[in-house]
Short mmCIF file of C-alpha atoms in Angstrom, two decimals:
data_model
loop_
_atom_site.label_atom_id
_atom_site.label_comp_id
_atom_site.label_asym_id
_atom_site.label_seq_id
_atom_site.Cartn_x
_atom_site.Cartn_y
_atom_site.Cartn_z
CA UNK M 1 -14.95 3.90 12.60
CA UNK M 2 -17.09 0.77 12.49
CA UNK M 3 -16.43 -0.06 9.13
CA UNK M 4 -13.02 0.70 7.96
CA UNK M 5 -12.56 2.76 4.57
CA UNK M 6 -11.48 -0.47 2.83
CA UNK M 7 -14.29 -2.49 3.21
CA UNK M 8 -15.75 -3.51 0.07
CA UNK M 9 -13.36 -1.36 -1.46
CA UNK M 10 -11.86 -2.68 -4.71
CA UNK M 11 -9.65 -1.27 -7.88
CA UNK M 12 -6.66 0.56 -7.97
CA UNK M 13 -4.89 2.44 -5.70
CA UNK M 14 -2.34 4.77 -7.24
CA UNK M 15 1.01 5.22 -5.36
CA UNK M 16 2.36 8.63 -4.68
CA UNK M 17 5.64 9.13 -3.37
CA UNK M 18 6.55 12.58 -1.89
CA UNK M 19 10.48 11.80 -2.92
CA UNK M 20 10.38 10.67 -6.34
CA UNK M 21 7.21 13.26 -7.42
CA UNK M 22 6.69 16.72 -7.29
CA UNK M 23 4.08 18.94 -5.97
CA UNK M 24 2.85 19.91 -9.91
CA UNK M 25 3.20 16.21 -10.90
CA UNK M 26 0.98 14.64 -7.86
CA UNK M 27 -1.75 16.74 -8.01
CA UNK M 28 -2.22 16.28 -12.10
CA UNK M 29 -1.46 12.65 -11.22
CA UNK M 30 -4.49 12.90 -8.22
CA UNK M 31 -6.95 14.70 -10.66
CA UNK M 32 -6.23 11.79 -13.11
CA UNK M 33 -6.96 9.26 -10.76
CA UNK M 34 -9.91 10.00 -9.85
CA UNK M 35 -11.24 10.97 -13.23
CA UNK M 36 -10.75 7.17 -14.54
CA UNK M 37 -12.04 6.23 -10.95
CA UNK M 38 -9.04 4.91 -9.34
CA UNK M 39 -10.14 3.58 -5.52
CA UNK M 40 -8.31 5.60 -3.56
CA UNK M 41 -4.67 7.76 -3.26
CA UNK M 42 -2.05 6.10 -1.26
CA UNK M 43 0.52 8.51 -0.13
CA UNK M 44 4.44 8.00 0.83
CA UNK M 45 7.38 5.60 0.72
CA UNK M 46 8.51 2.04 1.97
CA UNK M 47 10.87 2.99 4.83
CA UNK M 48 12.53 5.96 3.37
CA UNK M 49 12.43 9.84 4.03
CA UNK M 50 9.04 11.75 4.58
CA UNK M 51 9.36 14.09 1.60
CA UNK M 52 7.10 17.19 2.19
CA UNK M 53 4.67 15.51 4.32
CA UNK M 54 1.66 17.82 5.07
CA UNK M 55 1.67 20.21 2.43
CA UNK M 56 1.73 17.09 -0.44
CA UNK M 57 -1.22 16.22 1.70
CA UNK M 58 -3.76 18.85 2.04
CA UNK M 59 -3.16 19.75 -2.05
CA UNK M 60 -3.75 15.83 -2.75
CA UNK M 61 -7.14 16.30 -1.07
CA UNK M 62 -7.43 19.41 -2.60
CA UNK M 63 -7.10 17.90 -6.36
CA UNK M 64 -9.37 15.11 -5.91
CA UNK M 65 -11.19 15.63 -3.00
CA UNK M 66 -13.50 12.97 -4.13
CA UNK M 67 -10.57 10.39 -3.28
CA UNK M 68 -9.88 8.52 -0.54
CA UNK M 69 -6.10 9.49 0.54
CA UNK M 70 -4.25 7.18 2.79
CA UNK M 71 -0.71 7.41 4.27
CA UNK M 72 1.46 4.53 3.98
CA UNK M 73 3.51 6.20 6.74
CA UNK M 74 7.50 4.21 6.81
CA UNK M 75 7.22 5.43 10.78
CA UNK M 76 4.82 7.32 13.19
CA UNK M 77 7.19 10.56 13.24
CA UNK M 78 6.05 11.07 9.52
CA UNK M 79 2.24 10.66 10.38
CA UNK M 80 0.15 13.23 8.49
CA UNK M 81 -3.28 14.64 10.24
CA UNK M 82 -4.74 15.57 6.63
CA UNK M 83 -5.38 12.65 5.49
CA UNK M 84 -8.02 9.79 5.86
CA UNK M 85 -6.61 6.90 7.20
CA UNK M 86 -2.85 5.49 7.62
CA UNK M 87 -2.21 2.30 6.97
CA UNK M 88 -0.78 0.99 10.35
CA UNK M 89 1.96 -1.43 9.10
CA UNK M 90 3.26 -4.45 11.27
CA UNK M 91 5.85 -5.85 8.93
CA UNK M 92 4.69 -9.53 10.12
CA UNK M 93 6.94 -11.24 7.52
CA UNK M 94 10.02 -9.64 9.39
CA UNK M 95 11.01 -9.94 13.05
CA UNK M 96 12.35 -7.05 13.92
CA UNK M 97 10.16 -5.34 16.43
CA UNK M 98 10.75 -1.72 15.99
CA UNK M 99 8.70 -2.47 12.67
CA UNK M 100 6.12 -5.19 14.40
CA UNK M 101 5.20 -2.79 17.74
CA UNK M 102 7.65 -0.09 18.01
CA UNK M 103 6.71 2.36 15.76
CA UNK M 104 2.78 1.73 16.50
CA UNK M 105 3.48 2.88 20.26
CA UNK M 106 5.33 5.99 19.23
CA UNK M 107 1.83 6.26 16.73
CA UNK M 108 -0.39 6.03 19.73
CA UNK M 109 -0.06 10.24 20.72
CA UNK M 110 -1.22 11.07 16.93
CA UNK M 111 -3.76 8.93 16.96
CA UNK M 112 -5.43 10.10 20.40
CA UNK M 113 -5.34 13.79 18.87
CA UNK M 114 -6.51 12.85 15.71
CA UNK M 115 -8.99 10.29 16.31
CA UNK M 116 -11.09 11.43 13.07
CA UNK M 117 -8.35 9.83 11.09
CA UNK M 118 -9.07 6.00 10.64
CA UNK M 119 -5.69 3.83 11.49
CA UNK M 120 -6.11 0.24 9.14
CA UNK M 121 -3.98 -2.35 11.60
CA UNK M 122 -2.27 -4.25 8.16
CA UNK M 123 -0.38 -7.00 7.87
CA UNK M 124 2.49 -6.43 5.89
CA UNK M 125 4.84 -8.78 4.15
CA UNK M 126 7.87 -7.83 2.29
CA UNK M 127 7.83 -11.01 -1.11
CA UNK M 128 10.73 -11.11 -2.55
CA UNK M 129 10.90 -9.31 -5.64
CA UNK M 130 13.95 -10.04 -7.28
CA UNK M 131 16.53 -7.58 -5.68
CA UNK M 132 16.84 -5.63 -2.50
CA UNK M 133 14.48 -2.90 -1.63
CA UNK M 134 14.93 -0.37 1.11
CA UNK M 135 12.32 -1.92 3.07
CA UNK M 136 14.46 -5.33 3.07
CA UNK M 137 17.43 -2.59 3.83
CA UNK M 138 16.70 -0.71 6.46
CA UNK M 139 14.31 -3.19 8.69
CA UNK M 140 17.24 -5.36 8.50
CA UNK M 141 14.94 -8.27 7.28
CA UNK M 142 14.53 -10.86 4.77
CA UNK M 143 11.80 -11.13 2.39
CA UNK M 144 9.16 -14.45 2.42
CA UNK M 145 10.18 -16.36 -0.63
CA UNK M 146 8.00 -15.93 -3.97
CA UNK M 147 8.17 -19.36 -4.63
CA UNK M 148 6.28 -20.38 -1.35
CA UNK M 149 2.63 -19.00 -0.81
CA UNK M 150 2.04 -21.69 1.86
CA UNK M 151 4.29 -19.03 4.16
CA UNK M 152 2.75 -16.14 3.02
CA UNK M 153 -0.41 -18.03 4.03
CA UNK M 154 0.74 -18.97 7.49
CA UNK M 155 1.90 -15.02 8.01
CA UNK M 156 -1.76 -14.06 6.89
CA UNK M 157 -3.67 -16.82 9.02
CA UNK M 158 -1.55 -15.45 12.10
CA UNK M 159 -2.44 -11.78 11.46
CA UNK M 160 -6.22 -12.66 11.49
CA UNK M 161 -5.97 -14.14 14.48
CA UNK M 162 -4.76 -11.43 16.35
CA UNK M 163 -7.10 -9.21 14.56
CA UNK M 164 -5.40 -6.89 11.90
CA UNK M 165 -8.10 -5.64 9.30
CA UNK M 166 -6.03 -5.80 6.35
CA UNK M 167 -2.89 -7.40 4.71
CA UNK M 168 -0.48 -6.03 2.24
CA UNK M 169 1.51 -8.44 -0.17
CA UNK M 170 4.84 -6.16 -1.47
CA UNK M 171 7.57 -6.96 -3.79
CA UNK M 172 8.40 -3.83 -3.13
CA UNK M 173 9.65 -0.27 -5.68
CA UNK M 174 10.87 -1.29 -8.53
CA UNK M 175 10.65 -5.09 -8.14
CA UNK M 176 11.86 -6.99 -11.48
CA UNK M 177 8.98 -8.99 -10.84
CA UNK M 178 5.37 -9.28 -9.51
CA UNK M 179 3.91 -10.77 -6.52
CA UNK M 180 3.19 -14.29 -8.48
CA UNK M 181 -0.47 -15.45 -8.90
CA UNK M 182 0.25 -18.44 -6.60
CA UNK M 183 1.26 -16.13 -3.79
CA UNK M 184 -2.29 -13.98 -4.34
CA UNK M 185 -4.39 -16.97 -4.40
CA UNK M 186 -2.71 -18.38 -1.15
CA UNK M 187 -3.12 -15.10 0.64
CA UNK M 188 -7.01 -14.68 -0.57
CA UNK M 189 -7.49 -18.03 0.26
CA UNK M 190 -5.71 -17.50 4.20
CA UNK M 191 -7.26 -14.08 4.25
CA UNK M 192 -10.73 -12.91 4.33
CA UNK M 193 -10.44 -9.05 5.04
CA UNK M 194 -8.99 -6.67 2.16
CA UNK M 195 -5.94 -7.59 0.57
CA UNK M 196 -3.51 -5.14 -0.92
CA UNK M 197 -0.86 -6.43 -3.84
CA UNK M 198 2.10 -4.01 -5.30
CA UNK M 199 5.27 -3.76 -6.49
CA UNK M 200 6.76 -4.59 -10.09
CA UNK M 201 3.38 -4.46 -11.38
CA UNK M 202 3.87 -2.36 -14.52
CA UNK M 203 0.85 -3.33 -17.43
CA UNK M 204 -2.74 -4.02 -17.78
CA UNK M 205 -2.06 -7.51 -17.91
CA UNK M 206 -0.34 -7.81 -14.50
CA UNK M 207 -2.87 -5.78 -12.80
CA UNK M 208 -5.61 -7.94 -14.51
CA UNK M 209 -3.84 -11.17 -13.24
CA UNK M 210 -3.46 -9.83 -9.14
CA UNK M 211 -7.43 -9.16 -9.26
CA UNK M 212 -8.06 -12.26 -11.04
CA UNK M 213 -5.92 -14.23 -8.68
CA UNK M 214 -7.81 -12.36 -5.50
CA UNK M 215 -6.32 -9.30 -4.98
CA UNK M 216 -8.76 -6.17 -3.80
CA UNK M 217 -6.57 -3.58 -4.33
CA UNK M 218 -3.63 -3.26 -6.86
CA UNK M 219 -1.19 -0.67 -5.47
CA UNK M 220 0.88 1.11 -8.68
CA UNK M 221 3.40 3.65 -8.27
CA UNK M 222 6.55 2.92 -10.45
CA UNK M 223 4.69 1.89 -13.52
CA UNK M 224 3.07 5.93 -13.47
CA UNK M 225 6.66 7.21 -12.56
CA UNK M 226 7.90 5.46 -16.00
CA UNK M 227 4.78 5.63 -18.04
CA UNK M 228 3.16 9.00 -16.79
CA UNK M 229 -0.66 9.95 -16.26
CA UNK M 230 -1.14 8.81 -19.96
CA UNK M 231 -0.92 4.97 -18.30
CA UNK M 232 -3.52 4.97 -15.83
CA UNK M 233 -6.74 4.92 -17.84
CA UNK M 234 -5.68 1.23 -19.00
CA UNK M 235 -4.58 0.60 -15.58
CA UNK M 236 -7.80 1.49 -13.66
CA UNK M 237 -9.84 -0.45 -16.41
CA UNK M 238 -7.87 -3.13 -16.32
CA UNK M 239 -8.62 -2.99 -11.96
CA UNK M 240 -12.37 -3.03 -12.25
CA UNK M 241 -12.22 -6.36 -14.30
#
């Protein structure tokens, strides 16, 4: 594609992971999403298990077909040829290479047979959240400090310059607290193409505060798993401000 399925994109992006939700449960949470105009499905898991992969898929696309989906794929093997685009992570704030190159190599055989499906080169870094996640657990690396966008920053300024279309700030599932405000406005500031922000984000208010502080995209997942559907209309509003 010439223009990736980001671009200009803005809002929220609503989480769905194929482990912690059922079928019955994502596609009422799908229909939801894109009746209060959500910007697009994002579908798996940080680093874990590929749940029911394809199936999950085609009725995701199925209940809002009107929805961008897009596979946040923890490795190639789990890569998913109903969908619309994968984010292609490089977990730059790490150095451990299966998660920097590896995996994309391994990628490369999907991609040639599938080359209707858009793959978003994103620059991924793991902020530290306030515990460990599995991300932190099984790449075997640490997270960039919250307390330090100027790092952040430096990660994001090196991604552009080899050319990765979009970056991904991540406290990660179930983070005790937010990617700071600091940390956005350091990354919008290093980063010019669309910039994802999730984990720990669980109100209005913290979703309000990522786009005010530069965010594109506001990526909830736990905050549905604890609140339900009933939470999203306040959610997406709160995205488009």
């Amino acid at each position: 594609m010439s223009e990736s399925l980001l671009s200009g994109r803005s809002g929220l992006a609503v989480l769905i992971d194929p482990d912690r939700t059922t079928m019955a449960e994502a596609e009422k949470l799908a229909r939801r999403a894109a009746g209060e105009g959500a910007a697009l499905l994002l579908l798996g898991n940080s680093f874990g298990p590929a749940g029911e992969g394809g199936e999950l898929s085609a009725r995701l696309k199925r209940a809002a077909p009107e929805l961008p989906l897009v596979q946040f794929p923890a490795m190639a093997s789990q890569l998913d040829a109903a969908v619309d685009a994968v984010l292609l992570l490089s977990l730059v704030s790490g150095r451990n290479a299966q998660y920097l190159i590896e995996e994309h190599v391994r990628a490369v055989p999907f991609f040639l047979q599938h080359p209707e499906i858009e793959a978003i080169s994103t620059a991924y870094c793991l902020v530290d959240g306030g515990h460990v996640t599995s991300v932190e657990s099984v790449s075997q690396t640490r997270p960039l400090p919250a307390d330090k966008p100027e790092v952040a920053a430096a990660h994001l300024r090196a991604a552009a310059l080899i050319g990765m279309h979009a970056a991904y700030l991540d406290a990660g599932s179930g983070a005790s607290r937010a990617v700071g405000s600091a940390m956005i406005r350091g990354a919008r500031a290093a980063w010019r193409g669309p910039l994802l922000v999730g984990g720990g984000i669980r109100g209005a208010d913290s979703v309000r505060a990522a786009r005010d502080a530069g965010a594109d995209i506001v990526v909830i997942g736990g905050a549905l798993e604890e609140g339900g559907a009933r939470v999203l209309s306040a959610l997406t509003l709160a995205a488009r401000a």
